[in-house]
Each structure stands twice: as structure tokens, then as C-alpha cells.
XYZ file of N, CA and C in Angstrom:
867
model
N -10.440 17.257 -9.454
C -10.261 17.754 -11.475
C -10.747 18.470 -11.806
N -10.319 18.928 -12.668
C -11.168 19.532 -13.175
C -11.256 19.408 -14.392
N -12.967 19.977 -15.314
C -14.070 19.591 -16.266
C -13.215 18.499 -16.675
N -11.844 19.766 -18.037
C -11.591 19.844 -19.040
C -10.613 18.084 -19.342
N -10.484 18.263 -17.476
C -9.125 16.512 -17.711
C -10.538 15.230 -17.195
N -10.896 15.700 -17.047
C -12.291 14.922 -17.273
C -12.945 14.012 -18.046
N -13.203 14.933 -18.788
C -13.329 14.801 -20.314
C -12.165 14.254 -20.567
N -11.101 14.231 -21.201
C -9.982 13.905 -21.778
C -9.905 12.262 -21.201
N -9.663 12.690 -20.053
C -9.618 10.946 -19.062
C -10.856 9.898 -20.331
N -12.167 10.095 -19.527
C -13.054 9.737 -20.476
C -12.937 8.971 -21.430
N -12.506 11.032 -22.496
C -12.407 10.230 -24.071
C -11.128 8.985 -24.769
N -10.142 8.996 -23.484
C -8.862 8.226 -23.142
C -9.042 6.991 -22.980
N -10.466 6.662 -22.099
C -10.742 5.093 -21.374
C -11.741 4.448 -22.339
N -12.997 5.285 -22.860
C -13.117 4.690 -24.182
C -12.651 3.988 -25.333
N -11.571 5.181 -25.627
C -10.543 4.451 -26.632
C -9.599 3.175 -26.320
N -9.509 2.408 -25.287
C -8.810 2.111 -24.933
C -10.171 1.307 -24.428
N -10.851 1.010 -23.687
C -11.698 0.421 -24.436
C -12.631 -0.478 -25.584
N -12.785 0.718 -26.387
C -12.650 0.008 -28.035
C -11.477 -1.242 -28.197
N -10.557 -0.431 -28.098
C -9.485 -1.583 -27.668
C -9.196 -2.878 -27.136
N -9.494 -2.868 -26.281
C -9.528 -4.655 -25.392
C -9.768 -5.299 -25.290
N -11.900 -4.524 -25.197
C -12.744 -4.662 -25.189
C -12.764 -6.438 -25.811
N -13.342 -7.050 -25.111
C -13.209 -8.339 -26.387
C -14.859 -9.544 -26.203
N -14.541 -10.410 -27.337
C -16.026 -11.241 -27.592
C -15.750 -12.419 -28.078
N -16.166 -12.679 -27.499
C -15.884 -15.072 -28.171
C -17.532 -15.430 -27.600
N -17.754 -16.086 -28.791
C -18.556 -17.457 -29.058
C -18.011 -18.592 -28.393
N -19.151 -18.571 -27.872
C -18.123 -19.902 -26.899
C -18.468 -21.625 -27.438
N -18.117 -21.749 -28.448
C -19.169 -23.244 -29.024
C -17.886 -24.391 -28.676
N -18.272 -26.264 -28.798
C -17.570 -27.194 -28.328
C -16.430 -27.801 -29.202
N -16.253 -26.827 -30.165
C -14.718 -26.595 -31.344
C -13.700 -25.911 -30.634
N -14.821 -24.648 -30.906
C -13.348 -23.368 -31.149
C -13.709 -22.346 -30.386
N -12.914 -21.534 -29.792
C -13.871 -19.897 -28.896
C -13.581 -19.171 -30.191
N -14.857 -18.357 -30.945
C -15.260 -17.856 -32.124
C -14.611 -16.117 -31.770
N -13.573 -15.450 -32.224
C -13.540 -14.520 -31.502
C -14.457 -13.336 -32.657
N -15.108 -12.250 -32.164
C -16.414 -11.322 -32.702
C -15.627 -10.263 -33.117
N -16.173 -10.115 -33.788
C -15.928 -8.240 -33.963
C -17.215 -7.977 -34.730
N -17.918 -6.903 -33.411
C -19.037 -5.873 -32.992
C -18.966 -4.871 -34.169
N -19.868 -4.592 -34.226
C -19.332 -3.086 -34.562
C -19.054 -2.159 -33.680
N -19.900 -2.148 -32.412
C -19.822 -1.512 -31.674
C -19.147 -2.160 -30.401
N -18.158 -2.531 -30.276
C -17.556 -3.212 -29.327
C -16.742 -1.949 -27.590
N -17.918 -0.106 -27.217
C -17.631 0.603 -26.489
C -17.589 -0.059 -25.132
N -18.638 -0.594 -25.129
C -18.861 -0.847 -23.199
C -19.883 -2.488 -22.886
N -20.077 -2.976 -22.203
C -20.247 -4.381 -22.436
C -21.755 -4.340 -22.587
N -22.435 -2.975 -22.075
C -23.644 -3.052 -22.959
C -23.996 -2.911 -24.244
N -23.056 -2.277 -24.988
C -23.286 -2.331 -26.537
C -23.277 -4.012 -26.482
N -21.973 -4.507 -26.524
C -22.234 -5.414 -27.205
C -23.071 -6.516 -27.158
N -23.490 -6.255 -25.721
C -24.801 -7.262 -25.402
C -26.052 -7.147 -26.525
N -26.698 -5.436 -26.778
C -27.355 -4.883 -28.013
C -27.063 -5.657 -28.767
N -26.555 -6.034 -29.519
C -26.192 -6.607 -30.296
C -26.176 -8.056 -30.515
N -26.292 -7.889 -29.863
C -26.703 -9.669 -29.638
C -27.686 -10.502 -29.416
N -28.565 -11.820 -29.819
C -29.441 -11.657 -29.885
C -30.140 -11.824 -28.639
N -31.319 -12.100 -28.109
C -31.607 -11.966 -26.762
C -31.755 -12.713 -26.069
N -31.457 -12.692 -24.191
C -31.023 -13.773 -23.500
C -31.078 -13.742 -21.728
N -30.030 -13.821 -22.062
C -29.760 -14.171 -20.147
C -27.934 -13.476 -19.899
N -27.687 -12.773 -18.783
C -26.656 -12.460 -18.225
C -26.402 -12.667 -17.216
N -24.879 -12.649 -16.965
C -24.468 -12.170 -15.657
C -23.253 -11.781 -15.754
N -23.174 -10.591 -14.873
C -21.903 -9.876 -15.152
C -20.859 -10.311 -13.562
N -19.545 -10.105 -13.710
C -18.780 -10.499 -12.407
C -17.548 -9.331 -12.400
N -16.487 -9.693 -11.561
C -15.805 -8.888 -11.671
C -14.348 -9.609 -11.273
N -13.091 -10.076 -11.846
C -12.360 -10.792 -11.530
C -11.198 -11.197 -10.229
N -10.671 -11.556 -9.175
C -9.858 -11.434 -8.208
C -8.922 -11.463 -9.088
N -7.415 -11.260 -8.025
C -6.013 -12.145 -7.587
C -5.778 -12.197 -9.560
N -5.457 -11.167 -10.126
C -4.667 -11.785 -11.410
C -5.900 -12.942 -12.050
N -6.557 -12.059 -12.430
C -7.923 -13.186 -12.719
C -8.077 -14.943 -13.046
N -7.752 -15.056 -11.127
C -7.498 -16.078 -11.162
C -8.410 -16.502 -10.595
N -9.393 -15.179 -10.050
C -10.469 -15.742 -9.116
C -11.914 -15.212 -9.747
N -12.910 -15.637 -9.421
C -14.756 -14.771 -9.303
C -15.506 -15.415 -8.059
N -15.581 -14.248 -7.670
C -16.509 -14.379 -5.779
C -17.987 -15.592 -6.787
N -17.848 -16.052 -5.746
C -19.967 -16.729 -6.632
C -19.881 -16.701 -7.718
N -18.965 -17.242 -8.571
C -18.782 -17.748 -9.952
C -19.644 -18.479 -10.184
N -20.064 -20.268 -9.529
C -21.215 -20.789 -9.334
C -22.571 -20.741 -9.869
N -22.546 -19.810 -9.142
C -24.285 -18.869 -8.611
C -24.088 -18.342 -9.906
N -23.549 -17.566 -10.551
C -23.737 -17.204 -11.499
C -23.223 -17.371 -12.388
N -22.688 -18.448 -12.321
C -23.354 -19.553 -13.640
C -24.397 -20.419 -14.064
N -24.676 -20.739 -12.721
C -26.717 -20.977 -12.166
C -27.348 -20.184 -13.040
N -27.064 -18.924 -12.389
C -28.369 -17.727 -13.531
C -28.031 -17.536 -14.098
N -26.932 -17.994 -15.208
C -27.238 -17.917 -16.585
C -28.217 -18.939 -17.657
N -27.984 -20.914 -16.603
C -27.887 -21.486 -17.774
C -29.404 -22.413 -17.353
N -30.422 -22.062 -15.913
C -31.711 -22.215 -15.242
C -32.415 -22.352 -16.562
N -32.115 -20.893 -17.277
C -33.340 -20.619 -18.344
C -33.458 -21.083 -19.310
N -32.615 -22.336 -19.620
C -32.052 -22.405 -20.649
C -32.279 -23.957 -21.144
N -32.826 -24.592 -21.544
C -32.832 -26.390 -21.860
C -31.976 -26.511 -22.667
N -31.337 -26.275 -23.397
C -30.527 -27.135 -24.451
C -28.972 -26.133 -24.751
N -28.086 -25.750 -24.029
C -27.551 -25.065 -24.355
C -26.170 -25.544 -25.344
N -25.530 -24.607 -26.054
C -24.237 -25.127 -26.869
C -22.943 -26.666 -26.072
N -22.697 -25.750 -24.369
C -22.059 -25.824 -23.970
C -22.261 -26.111 -22.297
N -21.290 -26.676 -21.784
C -22.064 -27.152 -20.850
C -21.455 -25.873 -19.426
N -21.707 -25.554 -18.127
C -21.075 -24.849 -17.274
C -20.151 -25.162 -17.324
N -19.523 -26.208 -17.063
C -18.177 -26.911 -16.521
C -17.478 -26.495 -17.745
N -17.390 -26.457 -18.741
C -16.385 -26.711 -20.252
C -16.173 -25.064 -19.978
N -17.812 -24.517 -19.936
C -17.796 -22.677 -20.480
C -16.090 -22.300 -19.204
N -16.320 -22.583 -18.167
C -15.436 -22.244 -16.768
C -14.488 -22.409 -17.585
N -13.695 -23.824 -18.109
C -12.488 -24.356 -18.802
C -12.132 -23.339 -19.514
N -13.218 -22.941 -20.432
C -12.792 -21.502 -21.254
C -11.750 -20.386 -20.554
N -12.891 -20.022 -19.743
C -12.351 -18.361 -18.890
C -10.424 -18.285 -19.210
N -10.049 -18.960 -18.094
C -8.622 -18.583 -18.140
C -7.280 -18.328 -18.694
N -7.925 -19.400 -20.540
C -7.300 -18.481 -21.419
C -7.659 -17.602 -21.884
N -8.982 -17.016 -22.069
C -9.545 -15.955 -22.641
C -8.868 -14.586 -21.660
N -8.993 -14.885 -20.958
C -9.385 -13.455 -19.288
C -7.451 -13.398 -19.510
N -6.344 -14.556 -20.312
C -4.779 -13.489 -19.540
C -4.666 -12.429 -20.322
N -5.612 -12.139 -21.749
C -5.343 -10.617 -22.221
C -4.914 -9.750 -21.437
N -5.550 -10.148 -19.825
C -6.050 -8.359 -19.351
C -4.976 -8.824 -18.241
N -4.481 -9.555 -18.084
C -3.091 -9.547 -16.940
C -2.016 -8.208 -17.384
N -1.269 -8.494 -16.384
C -1.557 -8.299 -14.654
C -2.643 -8.000 -14.434
N -3.958 -6.601 -15.162
C -4.834 -6.672 -13.652
C -5.787 -7.826 -14.115
N -6.823 -7.380 -13.414
C -8.578 -7.551 -13.198
C -8.581 -7.153 -14.612
N -10.377 -7.925 -14.621
C -10.963 -7.995 -15.764
C -12.514 -7.444 -15.130
N -13.607 -7.013 -15.934
C -14.646 -7.294 -15.879
C -15.546 -7.959 -17.196
N -16.041 -8.740 -16.317
C -17.074 -10.588 -17.675
C -18.230 -10.539 -17.022
N -19.162 -10.461 -18.562
C -20.163 -11.142 -19.213
C -19.906 -12.676 -19.913
N -20.999 -12.829 -19.112
C -21.061 -14.394 -19.659
C -22.695 -13.741 -20.191
N -23.360 -14.299 -21.776
C -24.423 -14.062 -22.131
C -25.068 -15.389 -22.283
N -26.464 -15.759 -22.473
C -26.463 -16.764 -23.445
C -27.955 -16.569 -23.695
N -28.274 -17.437 -25.283
C -29.019 -16.968 -26.042
C -30.400 -17.263 -25.610
N -31.768 -17.095 -25.846
C -32.443 -18.090 -25.617
C -32.268 -19.600 -26.237
N -32.238 -19.344 -28.070
C -31.524 -20.619 -28.157
C -30.129 -21.229 -27.427
N -29.181 -20.951 -26.952
C -29.024 -21.808 -25.991
C -26.965 -21.094 -26.435
N -26.941 -19.912 -27.393
C -25.572 -20.149 -27.718
C -25.012 -19.170 -26.834
N -24.040 -18.947 -26.315
C -22.911 -18.710 -25.477
C -21.886 -17.598 -26.044
N -21.458 -16.114 -25.104
C -20.355 -15.962 -25.734
C -20.694 -15.328 -24.273
N -18.872 -14.747 -24.244
C -18.551 -14.612 -23.323
C -17.482 -12.777 -23.652
N -18.085 -11.444 -23.030
C -17.633 -10.691 -23.851
C -16.884 -9.733 -22.132
N -15.116 -9.111 -22.223
C -15.021 -9.293 -21.345
C -13.788 -7.558 -21.979
N -13.477 -6.577 -20.322
C -12.886 -5.152 -20.643
C -12.113 -5.604 -19.014
N -11.073 -4.881 -19.318
C -9.940 -4.658 -18.577
C -11.078 -3.854 -17.472
N -10.270 -4.080 -16.293
C -11.641 -3.607 -15.525
C -11.303 -2.570 -15.054
N -12.149 -1.111 -14.656
C -11.837 0.638 -14.091
C -12.356 0.123 -12.751
N -11.882 -0.044 -11.732
C -11.972 0.133 -10.369
C -12.833 1.881 -9.793
N -13.445 1.413 -9.495
C -14.096 2.818 -8.752
C -12.878 3.707 -7.791
N -13.224 5.341 -8.107
C -12.616 6.005 -7.130
C -12.970 6.254 -5.544
N -11.477 5.340 -4.790
C -12.041 5.442 -2.811
C -13.000 6.673 -2.851
N -12.876 7.425 -3.401
C -14.290 8.716 -3.094
C -15.084 8.018 -3.547
N -15.787 7.640 -3.430
C -17.188 6.475 -4.329
C -17.506 6.453 -3.096
N -16.535 5.073 -2.024
C -16.854 4.851 -1.053
C -16.102 5.299 -0.095
N -15.634 6.237 0.568
C -15.651 6.838 1.060
C -16.602 8.141 1.345
N -17.364 8.666 0.013
C -17.855 10.394 0.026
C -19.680 9.258 0.014
N -19.921 8.644 -1.088
C -20.937 7.880 -0.840
C -21.166 8.168 -1.725
N -23.068 7.974 -3.345
C -23.015 8.482 -4.656
C -24.953 9.276 -4.204
N -25.099 10.020 -4.918
C -26.375 10.515 -5.407
C -27.363 8.988 -6.834
N -28.672 8.951 -5.976
C -29.351 7.892 -7.168
C -31.200 8.080 -7.221
N -30.943 7.990 -8.530
C -32.680 8.785 -7.927
C -32.988 7.646 -8.384
N -35.433 7.372 -8.402
C -35.501 6.269 -8.504
C -36.339 7.075 -10.132
N -36.760 5.231 -10.803
C -37.521 5.391 -12.199
C -38.310 4.400 -12.026
N -39.277 4.197 -12.788
C -41.265 3.818 -12.862
C -40.311 2.521 -13.693
N -39.204 2.650 -14.463
C -39.626 1.353 -15.046
C -38.802 0.236 -14.629
N -39.497 -0.840 -15.706
C -38.875 -2.251 -14.557
C -38.660 -3.249 -15.019
N -38.358 -4.653 -14.713
C -38.120 -5.864 -15.640
C -39.694 -6.709 -15.631
N -39.281 -7.248 -16.531
C -40.653 -8.095 -17.286
C -40.485 -9.953 -16.007
N -39.496 -9.848 -15.398
C -39.137 -11.123 -15.397
C -38.121 -10.979 -14.229
N -38.522 -10.394 -12.954
C -37.607 -9.994 -11.717
C -36.598 -10.392 -11.703
N -36.913 -11.941 -11.560
C -35.989 -12.777 -11.851
C -34.777 -13.406 -12.272
N -35.291 -12.992 -13.451
C -33.876 -13.664 -14.150
C -33.368 -12.393 -15.045
N -32.081 -12.637 -15.557
C -31.626 -10.886 -15.971
C -31.343 -11.128 -17.208
N -32.292 -10.269 -17.675
C -32.703 -11.191 -19.267
C -31.580 -9.792 -20.516
N -31.346 -9.743 -21.149
C -30.766 -8.897 -21.870
C -31.544 -7.910 -22.238
N -32.371 -8.308 -22.690
C -33.843 -7.307 -23.340
C -33.744 -6.150 -21.864
N -33.433 -5.965 -21.484
C -34.412 -4.867 -20.125
C -32.943 -4.126 -20.341
N -31.682 -4.550 -20.543
C -30.791 -3.767 -20.863
C -30.941 -2.209 -22.427
N -31.389 -2.900 -23.442
C -31.988 -2.747 -24.191
C -33.890 -1.469 -23.648
N -34.121 -2.385 -22.359
C -35.466 -1.654 -22.832
C -34.918 -0.562 -21.750
N -33.643 -0.143 -20.995
C -33.340 0.913 -20.208
C -32.177 1.518 -20.485
N -32.266 1.591 -21.633
C -31.319 2.294 -22.556
C -31.499 4.056 -21.928
N -32.218 4.748 -22.494
C -32.450 6.048 -22.219
C -32.204 5.971 -21.118
N -32.354 5.321 -19.801
C -32.711 6.042 -18.804
C -30.566 5.779 -18.336
N -30.332 4.247 -18.969
C -28.516 4.239 -18.268
C -28.207 5.874 -19.021
N -28.087 6.033 -20.563
C -28.188 7.691 -20.903
C -28.225 8.866 -20.325
N -29.615 8.966 -19.606
C -29.768 9.876 -18.605
C -29.369 9.925 -17.409
N -28.893 9.099 -16.999
C -28.016 8.993 -15.076
C -26.640 9.377 -16.056
N -26.310 8.513 -16.427
C -24.593 9.430 -17.098
C -24.325 10.785 -17.650
N -25.913 11.265 -18.193
C -25.596 12.690 -18.809
C -25.337 13.519 -17.583
N -26.557 13.004 -16.470
C -26.438 14.287 -15.577
C -25.777 13.938 -14.233
N -24.792 12.662 -14.209
C -23.711 12.632 -13.055
C -24.390 11.698 -12.442
N -25.174 11.167 -11.964
C -25.975 10.235 -10.823
C -25.534 8.999 -11.041
N -25.352 8.603 -10.019
C -24.692 6.537 -9.796
C -25.368 5.297 -10.254
N -26.935 5.669 -9.738
C -27.417 4.752 -10.045
C -28.964 4.977 -10.260
N -30.084 3.846 -11.269
C -30.992 3.698 -10.812
C -31.814 3.348 -9.984
N -33.068 3.094 -9.069
C -33.396 2.883 -8.332
C -34.939 2.026 -8.991
N -35.396 1.538 -9.100
C -36.218 0.381 -9.359
C -37.653 0.880 -8.578
N -38.782 1.797 -9.092
C -39.721 2.325 -8.340
C -41.323 1.104 -8.710
N -41.515 -0.116 -8.185
C -43.257 -0.467 -8.080
C -43.744 -0.338 -7.378
N -45.741 0.345 -7.497
C -46.131 0.446 -6.675
C -46.250 1.195 -5.553
N -44.943 2.483 -5.861
C -44.476 2.914 -4.120
C -43.591 2.552 -3.318
N -42.729 1.537 -4.030
C -41.734 0.833 -2.970
C -40.941 0.540 -3.896
N -39.369 1.166 -3.069
C -38.024 0.865 -3.626
C -37.629 -0.529 -3.773
N -36.967 -1.376 -5.211
C -36.891 -2.831 -4.812
C -35.092 -2.783 -4.901
N -35.138 -2.332 -6.250
C -32.960 -2.435 -6.601
C -33.153 -1.741 -7.412
N -32.183 -2.090 -7.985
C -31.074 -0.887 -8.886
C -31.466 -1.642 -9.845
N -31.298 -0.622 -11.043
C -31.371 -0.982 -12.424
C -29.734 -2.252 -12.918
N -28.737 -2.043 -12.126
C -27.672 -2.766 -11.924
C -27.000 -3.418 -10.609
N -27.836 -3.124 -9.314
C -27.749 -3.562 -8.340
C -28.718 -3.692 -7.382
N -28.457 -4.688 -6.056
C -29.786 -4.421 -4.902
C -29.479 -3.792 -4.457
N -30.964 -3.154 -2.748
C -30.401 -1.643 -2.682
C -30.771 -2.246 -0.936
N -29.951 -1.694 -0.596
C -29.932 -2.067 1.292
C -30.548 -0.488 1.666
N -30.978 -0.683 2.949
C -31.660 0.751 3.568
C -31.388 0.505 5.159
N -31.178 1.276 5.646
C -31.221 1.212 7.026
C -31.896 2.412 8.063
N -32.343 1.391 8.814
C -33.391 2.378 10.340
C -32.895 1.700 11.362
N -32.929 2.633 12.059
C -32.829 2.047 13.385
C -32.211 0.910 13.640
N -31.152 1.244 12.742
C -29.634 -0.097 12.604
C -30.514 -1.370 12.401
N -31.493 -1.781 11.687
C -32.001 -3.015 11.400
C -32.073 -2.933 9.623
N -31.275 -3.463 9.472
C -31.112 -3.801 7.420
C -32.354 -4.548 6.610
N -33.121 -3.205 5.874
C -33.585 -3.790 5.318
C -33.625 -4.195 3.603
N -33.855 -5.121 3.314
C -33.737 -5.310 1.685
C -35.131 -6.087 1.273
N -35.373 -5.905 -0.512
C -36.845 -6.330 -0.584
C -36.227 -7.882 -0.857
N -37.656 -8.287 -0.710
C -37.200 -10.202 -0.962
C -37.958 -10.431 -2.711
N -38.113 -9.947 -2.619
C -39.422 -10.534 -3.996
C -39.630 -9.325 -4.542
N -40.119 -9.526 -6.027
C -39.604 -8.616 -7.242
C -38.327 -8.180 -7.977
N -38.018 -8.801 -6.811
C -36.601 -8.235 -7.587
C -35.078 -9.795 -8.415
N -34.415 -9.544 -8.703
C -33.085 -10.082 -8.957
C -32.153 -10.190 -7.999
N -32.281 -11.521 -7.468
C -31.244 -11.359 -6.317
C -29.704 -12.299 -6.368
N -29.550 -10.821 -5.782
C -28.148 -10.871 -6.271
C -27.217 -11.611 -6.041
N -25.926 -12.566 -6.749
C -25.021 -12.883 -5.604
C -23.993 -12.252 -4.666
N -23.949 -10.433 -4.749
C -23.308 -9.595 -3.673
C -24.537 -9.974 -2.280
N -25.344 -9.084 -2.753
C -27.084 -9.807 -1.811
C -26.903 -10.016 -1.088
N -26.874 -11.789 -1.685
C -26.665 -12.523 -0.822
C -25.408 -12.497 0.562
N -24.688 -12.424 -0.278
C -22.842 -12.546 0.738
C -23.191 -11.088 1.822
N -23.508 -10.396 1.410
C -23.743 -9.086 2.328
C -25.142 -8.949 3.426
N -26.478 -9.959 3.412
C -26.718 -10.051 4.136
C -25.793 -11.090 5.642
N -25.348 -12.198 4.252
C -24.710 -12.617 5.263
C -24.097 -12.887 6.410
N -23.107 -11.880 5.882
C -22.218 -11.457 6.732
C -22.835 -9.979 7.880
N -23.634 -9.733 7.582
C -24.662 -8.935 8.357
C -24.690 -9.454 9.339
N -26.048 -10.576 8.904
C -26.226 -11.176 10.600
C -24.576 -11.256 11.586
N -23.782 -12.281 10.419
C -23.087 -13.133 11.190
C -22.273 -12.187 11.814
N -22.521 -10.509 11.948
C -21.294 -9.954 13.144
C -22.874 -8.891 13.833
N -23.871 -9.560 13.991
C -24.782 -9.422 15.030
C -26.314 -8.514 14.286
N -26.441 -8.152 12.983
C -26.715 -7.039 11.977
C -28.317 -8.506 12.131
N -29.702 -7.275 12.959
C -30.577 -7.561 12.429
C -31.215 -7.398 10.918
N -31.188 -8.623 10.388
C -31.846 -8.468 8.772
C -33.110 -8.852 8.601
N -33.976 -7.862 7.340
C -35.699 -7.844 7.428
C -35.796 -7.260 6.012
N -36.574 -8.084 5.233
C -37.130 -8.188 4.229
C -38.473 -7.514 3.810
N -38.102 -5.744 3.320
C -38.757 -5.328 3.226
C -38.729 -4.134 1.976
N -39.333 -4.087 1.190
C -38.817 -2.870 0.167
C -39.029 -1.510 1.091
N -38.370 -0.371 0.490
C -38.394 0.926 1.196
C -40.050 1.688 0.259
N -40.943 2.099 1.215
C -41.633 3.083 0.906
C -41.404 4.177 0.030
N -41.178 4.580 -1.359
C -41.037 5.799 -1.460
C -40.771 7.183 -0.917
N -41.753 7.742 0.180
C -43.019 8.730 0.355
C -42.209 8.270 1.863
N -41.122 6.726 2.137
C -40.496 6.773 3.932
C -39.410 7.256 3.936
N -38.241 8.054 2.275
C -37.776 8.085 2.335
C -37.056 9.129 3.836
N -37.067 10.104 4.504
C -37.105 11.164 5.148
C -36.915 10.293 6.659
N -36.814 8.820 7.057
C -36.589 7.530 6.956
C -36.000 6.990 8.395
N -34.578 6.960 6.523
C -33.937 5.877 6.763
C -32.237 6.803 6.511
N -31.797 5.860 7.956
C -30.445 6.200 8.406
C -28.976 6.048 7.666
N -29.462 4.982 6.786
C -28.098 4.604 6.199
C -28.577 4.044 4.797
N -28.140 3.725 3.457
C -28.837 3.008 2.783
C -27.518 3.107 1.407
N -27.458 0.942 1.386
C -26.560 1.237 -0.537
C -26.635 0.173 -1.293
N -26.086 0.514 -2.284
C -25.828 0.089 -3.319
C -25.346 -1.402 -4.145
N -25.979 -2.892 -3.912
C -24.484 -3.714 -4.249
C -24.480 -4.569 -5.576
N -23.500 -4.494 -6.057
C -23.332 -5.245 -7.331
C -21.751 -6.315 -7.269
N -21.461 -7.178 -8.659
C -21.123 -8.041 -8.331
C -19.400 -7.063 -8.358
N -19.809 -6.051 -8.799
C -18.457 -5.492 -10.291
C -17.692 -4.378 -9.195
N -19.121 -4.119 -8.162
C -18.582 -3.326 -6.990
C -18.959 -2.930 -6.048
N -18.754 -4.384 -5.481
C -18.971 -4.280 -4.278
C -20.549 -3.244 -3.345
N -19.861 -3.070 -2.522
C -20.905 -2.321 -0.779
C -20.186 -0.792 -1.634
N -21.816 0.100 -2.263
C -21.211 1.816 -2.906
C -22.019 2.032 -1.673
N -21.942 3.069 -0.482
C -23.024 4.055 0.234
C -23.228 4.560 -0.711
N -24.680 5.042 -0.293
C -26.186 6.196 -1.084
C -26.306 7.492 0.399
N -25.770 8.547 -0.235
C -26.429 9.619 0.172
C -27.515 10.713 0.195
N -27.683 9.762 -1.078
C -28.875 10.800 -1.741
C -29.696 10.223 -2.482
N -31.150 9.977 -2.536
C -31.817 9.459 -3.361
C -32.560 10.268 -3.919
N -33.047 10.596 -5.374
C -33.446 11.870 -5.588
C -32.644 13.276 -4.763
N -33.720 14.281 -4.239
C -33.515 14.975 -3.234
C -33.748 14.878 -1.638
N -33.713 13.889 -0.812
C -33.763 13.833 -0.526
C -32.307 13.229 0.489
N -31.840 13.480 1.388
C -30.864 13.252 1.904
C -31.196 12.218 3.167
N -30.334 10.884 2.707
C -30.316 10.290 3.431
C -28.760 10.495 4.553
N -29.892 9.921 5.888
C -28.873 10.178 7.169
C -28.704 11.014 6.911
N -27.423 11.233 7.574
C -26.853 13.184 7.540
C -26.053 13.106 6.178
N -26.294 12.494 5.124
C -25.773 12.144 3.875
C -24.084 12.416 4.302
N -24.032 11.199 4.710
C -22.312 10.686 4.502
C -22.071 9.029 5.161
N -21.593 8.238 4.139
C -21.988 6.512 4.802
C -22.096 6.659 5.869
N -23.138 5.938 6.345
C -23.402 5.589 7.444
C -21.831 4.464 8.425
N -22.475 4.216 9.928
C -21.804 2.907 10.860
C -21.149 1.928 9.999
N -22.907 1.266 9.645
C -22.776 0.131 9.648
C -23.029 -0.281 7.773
N -23.033 0.676 7.347
C -22.400 0.542 5.933
C -21.214 0.512 5.385
N -20.066 1.295 6.677
C -18.958 0.741 6.046
C -18.968 0.160 6.828
N -18.984 -0.872 8.021
C -18.425 -2.076 8.124
C -18.915 -2.957 6.727
N -20.202 -2.865 6.814
C -20.393 -4.532 5.719
C -19.156 -4.024 4.792
N -18.916 -3.113 4.660
C -18.043 -2.826 2.966
C -16.399 -3.061 3.079
N -16.514 -2.789 4.591
C -15.336 -3.379 4.878
C -14.708 -4.922 4.643
N -15.699 -5.741 5.640
C -16.362 -6.506 5.453
C -16.415 -7.851 4.483
N -17.004 -7.355 3.483
C -17.403 -7.450 2.093
C -15.939 -7.410 1.603
N -15.360 -6.852 0.915
C -13.456 -6.006 1.163
C -13.041 -7.325 1.167
N -13.157 -7.858 2.635
C -11.722 -8.867 3.525
C -12.689 -10.315 2.896
N -13.920 -10.553 2.847
C -14.648 -11.789 2.501
C -14.383 -12.144 1.110
N -14.075 -11.168 0.326
C -13.609 -11.596 -1.213
C -12.104 -11.949 -1.479
N -11.867 -11.399 -0.513
C -10.136 -11.819 -0.444
C -9.427 -13.199 -0.228
N -10.897 -13.950 0.815
C -10.520 -16.134 0.599
C -11.304 -15.797 1.155
N -12.673 -15.336 -0.529
C -13.591 -16.665 -0.892
C -14.033 -16.403 -1.939
N -13.586 -15.942 -2.686
C -13.514 -15.771 -4.457
C -13.243 -17.146 -4.228
N -14.136 -17.732 -5.625
C -13.829 -19.330 -5.793
C -12.464 -19.229 -7.122
N -11.857 -19.951 -7.007
C -10.697 -20.117 -8.437
C -11.451 -20.495 -9.457
N -11.106 -19.951 -11.126
C -12.262 -20.254 -11.771
C -11.654 -21.591 -12.633
């Protein structure tokens, strides 16, 4: 697609998001619709709310189902002692809020402040192009890190803002967090790599993602050996395949990390197999909201 058309498309989509992105404060009495100064993205919305925790996912089946919704809610509620509304109450509020995005799907972010206030922000789902999954993506490493890796803190969205802006400007799909010379996870994803037909991923110092858990389950069910071991940055040349996972994007092949080509520079056989298995899994296993 010519650059001028990409630019126009991006501008048009940005306008659509400003119109279609919706934010609510969920209270025991009513769902209060908010009009924030910057409603251009979920991250922009999150930065304007008080600090807390969040979980993001996409819907399936016309906004009626979500993969691992119970796990997303546990992640949101575990760190807060006295939330304004219960997890079951919040879950019951979602279907009427998501009606606005029918007949398509939505990308949803649940936000819980430290004080226990609950927010829902939702936007039209913008699916990745088929080329992303067929051709793979380029990622880069960064030294930024989460203060509490096991918690999905909204504060990290602010501290990583410059890195997010940088990779967007450079056309890089994701940033991988490196600590002590080891690649742990993506800024918005979990990271996997494959060497000698063994699937590796970090186990400690990361956010244990919902999609990550599903992919590990699918891999083992198909006879793939899984080991918990982060990739050392100086061992990039030994990697045969790599991919990242997230609830909104599924399994995304990685073909280049910094300046190092991954394997043959194309999505590998195990990555493709797990991507296909994941797509089939979500169709049958996504929970009804």
C-alpha cells in the first residue's frame, strides 16, 4: 500500500477511535459514561485515570465471549482489598456496554484503581492484517522494566510511553524487556523462542499472561517439549523460531530481534502450528460473558 494511503488510513482510523472509544466508571448504582480530554487510544485513556491495575482482552462471537475472562478478572481484583463493585457485578455490566460495538468485535480494558474504583474502556477491535501472521514482525530489545512484573500496573503505561512512541515511529511491532542480559517478555506481550524443537519462555520476573498459559497448554498437548528459561541476549543466533503472545493479538511470529534474523527469517513450523491451534482453541473455548 502506498505510504500516502497508509497515512490517510491511519488518520481516518484515529478519527474513528476518538468517536468510538467509550469509557465508563462502574459503580453500584450506575455506569457513568466519561468524556476524557484524550480518548484517542486505550493507553491515552489509562494515563488520565488514577494509578492502579488493568487487564486487556478482545471479544469473540459478536462481543459475547472472551477467552480466559475469569483469569482476567482475577488479575484485576487480586491486588485490591476493597473494590467498589464485585467481579461478578462487573461481568454483568459488560454485555450492555459492548452492544455499542456490534456487529463487530471490541477490544476492552478493565481498570481498577488502587482505591478500588472500577473503569471499563472499550474500542472497536482493529484486527491485525493477515500479513503480520504470514510474514512475521520485527521487534527490538529495551532496558525498561516493570517495578512489579507480576502485576499489570497502569503506572507502566506511563513509564514506557517514550518507548511505545519510539517503536511506533520506527515501524517496530513490539519491544522486548531485557534484564541482566536476559530477554524476559514483551512490553505488551509474552515472549517465546524455539531451539532444537524445544519451546522456551521465561517463568520468573514476568507477567504470566492468559494467552501465554493457553499456548503452553496447546504446545504440550501436541508433543512439544516446554522449558522455562529466558533467552540470553547474546544467544540470539541460536534461535530457530520466536513469537509473542497477547490476548488481543494471539500468536504473532517474530522474524527479527534488533538486527538479528530469527531462523530463516520467516515464521517457523512450530510457530505456525501453535498459531493455528490457538485460533481453533479460542473458537471453542472462549467463555460466554
